[in-house]
Amino acid sequence: MPISNYGLWKCTPSSWNGQASSTHGHLEFNDGTNSNKTYEADVNISSTGSDTRLVYWFVSNFNPKQPSTAKLSALDMGFSAQKGSSSLALDFLREGFLTPSAGTLVSHDPSDPTEKGDISAYVDPVMNQAVQEKATLYIWGSHYSDTNGSEGIHDIHMNQGDSGSFEKENGTYQDGGIVIQFADGSWHGIFLAFATETLKTDDNGDPEGQTFAQALGGGSSSGTATEYANKSHATKGSVGIEAAVVNPKGPDHEATKGKGERIYVQNRGASDVSLKGWKIENGHGQVQLLGDDAQVSAHSKHCFEVPEAELGNRGGKIVLKDADGHTVSEVSYTEKQAKKEGHLLYFAN
């Protein structure tokens, strides 16, 4: 049978703890329907199964036909039940707002949650920013009310394609996820699945074909995200610019109190990729050469500061080139996007 009490909660986040437990991050939020009530959301950062890894998608500029941002904006605050393809229900595999094969396998190590292949390195910056800026959240999952008075939402992940103990909860148009609407008008989505779920499902949501672990090059092991780093089939096609800070805190052209302008390069592949001889360019011919030891690990990302390639606050482009001078990834941003100091910009890749 499908998951119970499936729906969508429109709300405002008040706090995020990405390390609340070994398996879940904890979000607290309000929805304006009861000023004395704080609700909670449990977001998986690990699986309790034999393969503990998750699959992560970050969708920048979220604007699908279904569910449309116009319909989401018009929705009243609070929880609303959703059912079927004609509603605002999510389906990872049928509505085209993400590419299943473009997910990133991520692990979680409670002893080192800042490790760049850890799911916390992906989710925490986005959720912390949403809390700081009092963004509007749209959370899909299963509504619950506990006997102790707590109330919230869980199952905030793909809910189909499972052949394990949760197979009985498979179904279509009942996937969980988080979409964030920032005050600047940008929309971004965080979507998660279990590595043991499949890229295709039948009309009942039951599994067909490869699991994400198999399709994304991670096998079926429960090891860390870099376990397969020595395989020889690493490809530059798995590498791209994920995000950037183009306007760090502090006066322009002067040293900042913290980190300066920086680029986050992501590797979705199953092997480490050496970036020896690679370079990052802006749109004005300035070049930041990457060191001989530069690399980005499998299923991970790496931060590179770019003091030699200034990122202008009036909009621009960022280009990542390999050692042969070929463009591997190119992104652009507007003056409006660069306006906020310290703001992390995410790009579609």
mmCIF file with all atom_site columns, N, CA and C in Angstrom, residues 109 111-122 300-301:
data_model
loop_
_atom_site.group_PDB
_atom_site.id
_atom_site.type_symbol
_atom_site.label_atom_id
_atom_site.label_alt_id
_atom_site.label_comp_id
_atom_site.label_asym_id
_atom_site.label_entity_id
_atom_site.label_seq_id
_atom_site.pdbx_PDB_ins_code
_atom_site.Cartn_x
_atom_site.Cartn_y
_atom_site.Cartn_z
_atom_site.occupancy
_atom_site.B_iso_or_equiv
_atom_site.pdbx_formal_charge
_atom_site.auth_seq_id
_atom_site.auth_comp_id
_atom_site.auth_asym_id
_atom_site.auth_atom_id
_atom_site.pdbx_PDB_model_num
ATOM 1  N N  . ASP A 1 109 ? 29.216 10.213 7.265  1.00 0.00 ? 109 ASP A N  1
ATOM 2  C CA . ASP A 1 109 ? 30.095 9.761  8.330  1.00 0.00 ? 109 ASP A CA 1
ATOM 3  C C  . ASP A 1 109 ? 29.919 10.704 9.513  1.00 0.00 ? 109 ASP A C  1
ATOM 4  N N  . SER A 1 111 ? 31.355 10.978 12.189 1.00 0.00 ? 111 SER A N  1
ATOM 5  C CA . SER A 1 111 ? 32.604 11.423 12.797 1.00 0.00 ? 111 SER A CA 1
ATOM 6  C C  . SER A 1 111 ? 33.283 12.518 11.988 1.00 0.00 ? 111 SER A C  1
ATOM 7  N N  . ASP A 1 112 ? 32.869 12.684 10.715 1.00 0.00 ? 112 ASP A N  1
ATOM 8  C CA . ASP A 1 112 ? 33.485 13.705 9.871  1.00 0.00 ? 112 ASP A CA 1
ATOM 9  C C  . ASP A 1 112 ? 32.463 14.229 8.870  1.00 0.00 ? 112 ASP A C  1
ATOM 10 N N  . PRO A 1 113 ? 31.409 14.911 9.359  1.00 0.00 ? 113 PRO A N  1
ATOM 11 C CA . PRO A 1 113 ? 30.330 15.343 8.472  1.00 0.00 ? 113 PRO A CA 1
ATOM 12 C C  . PRO A 1 113 ? 30.718 16.430 7.494  1.00 0.00 ? 113 PRO A C  1
ATOM 13 N N  . THR A 1 114 ? 31.893 17.060 7.662  1.00 0.00 ? 114 THR A N  1
ATOM 14 C CA . THR A 1 114 ? 32.294 18.119 6.734  1.00 0.00 ? 114 THR A CA 1
ATOM 15 C C  . THR A 1 114 ? 33.070 17.574 5.542  1.00 0.00 ? 114 THR A C  1
ATOM 16 N N  . GLU A 1 115 ? 33.355 16.259 5.532  1.00 0.00 ? 115 GLU A N  1
ATOM 17 C CA . GLU A 1 115 ? 34.063 15.660 4.407  1.00 0.00 ? 115 GLU A CA 1
ATOM 18 C C  . GLU A 1 115 ? 33.267 15.927 3.133  1.00 0.00 ? 115 GLU A C  1
ATOM 19 N N  . LYS A 1 116 ? 33.959 16.299 2.054  1.00 0.00 ? 116 LYS A N  1
ATOM 20 C CA . LYS A 1 116 ? 33.283 16.863 0.892  1.00 0.00 ? 116 LYS A CA 1
ATOM 21 C C  . LYS A 1 116 ? 32.433 15.867 0.119  1.00 0.00 ? 116 LYS A C  1
ATOM 22 N N  . GLY A 1 117 ? 32.559 14.561 0.394  1.00 0.00 ? 117 GLY A N  1
ATOM 23 C CA . GLY A 1 117 ? 31.676 13.590 -0.227 1.00 0.00 ? 117 GLY A CA 1
ATOM 24 C C  . GLY A 1 117 ? 30.486 13.258 0.645  1.00 0.00 ? 117 GLY A C  1
ATOM 25 N N  . ASP A 1 118 ? 30.398 13.906 1.801  1.00 0.00 ? 118 ASP A N  1
ATOM 26 C CA . ASP A 1 118 ? 29.330 13.633 2.749  1.00 0.00 ? 118 ASP A CA 1
ATOM 27 C C  . ASP A 1 118 ? 28.086 14.409 2.359  1.00 0.00 ? 118 ASP A C  1
ATOM 28 N N  . ILE A 1 119 ? 26.926 13.813 2.568  1.00 0.00 ? 119 ILE A N  1
ATOM 29 C CA . ILE A 1 119 ? 25.676 14.475 2.219  1.00 0.00 ? 119 ILE A CA 1
ATOM 30 C C  . ILE A 1 119 ? 25.518 15.807 2.944  1.00 0.00 ? 119 ILE A C  1
ATOM 31 N N  . SER A 1 120 ? 26.082 15.910 4.136  1.00 0.00 ? 120 SER A N  1
ATOM 32 C CA . SER A 1 120 ? 25.964 17.159 4.895  1.00 0.00 ? 120 SER A CA 1
ATOM 33 C C  . SER A 1 120 ? 26.609 18.328 4.156  1.00 0.00 ? 120 SER A C  1
ATOM 34 N N  . ALA A 1 121 ? 27.678 18.048 3.405  1.00 0.00 ? 121 ALA A N  1
ATOM 35 C CA . ALA A 1 121 ? 28.347 19.113 2.652  1.00 0.00 ? 121 ALA A CA 1
ATOM 36 C C  . ALA A 1 121 ? 27.467 19.646 1.528  1.00 0.00 ? 121 ALA A C  1
ATOM 37 N N  . TYR A 1 122 ? 26.477 18.867 1.124  1.00 0.00 ? 122 TYR A N  1
ATOM 38 C CA . TYR A 1 122 ? 25.549 19.287 0.075  1.00 0.00 ? 122 TYR A CA 1
ATOM 39 C C  . TYR A 1 122 ? 24.306 19.967 0.663  1.00 0.00 ? 122 TYR A C  1
ATOM 40 N N  . SER A 1 300 ? 31.785 13.482 -5.072 1.00 0.00 ? 300 SER A N  1
ATOM 41 C CA . SER A 1 300 ? 32.180 14.504 -4.117 1.00 0.00 ? 300 SER A CA 1
ATOM 42 C C  . SER A 1 300 ? 32.284 15.859 -4.803 1.00 0.00 ? 300 SER A C  1
ATOM 43 N N  . LYS A 1 301 ? 32.736 16.856 -4.051 1.00 0.00 ? 301 LYS A N  1
ATOM 44 C CA . LYS A 1 301 ? 32.983 18.180 -4.613 1.00 0.00 ? 301 LYS A CA 1
ATOM 45 C C  . LYS A 1 301 ? 34.169 18.793 -3.904 1.00 0.00 ? 301 LYS A C  1
#
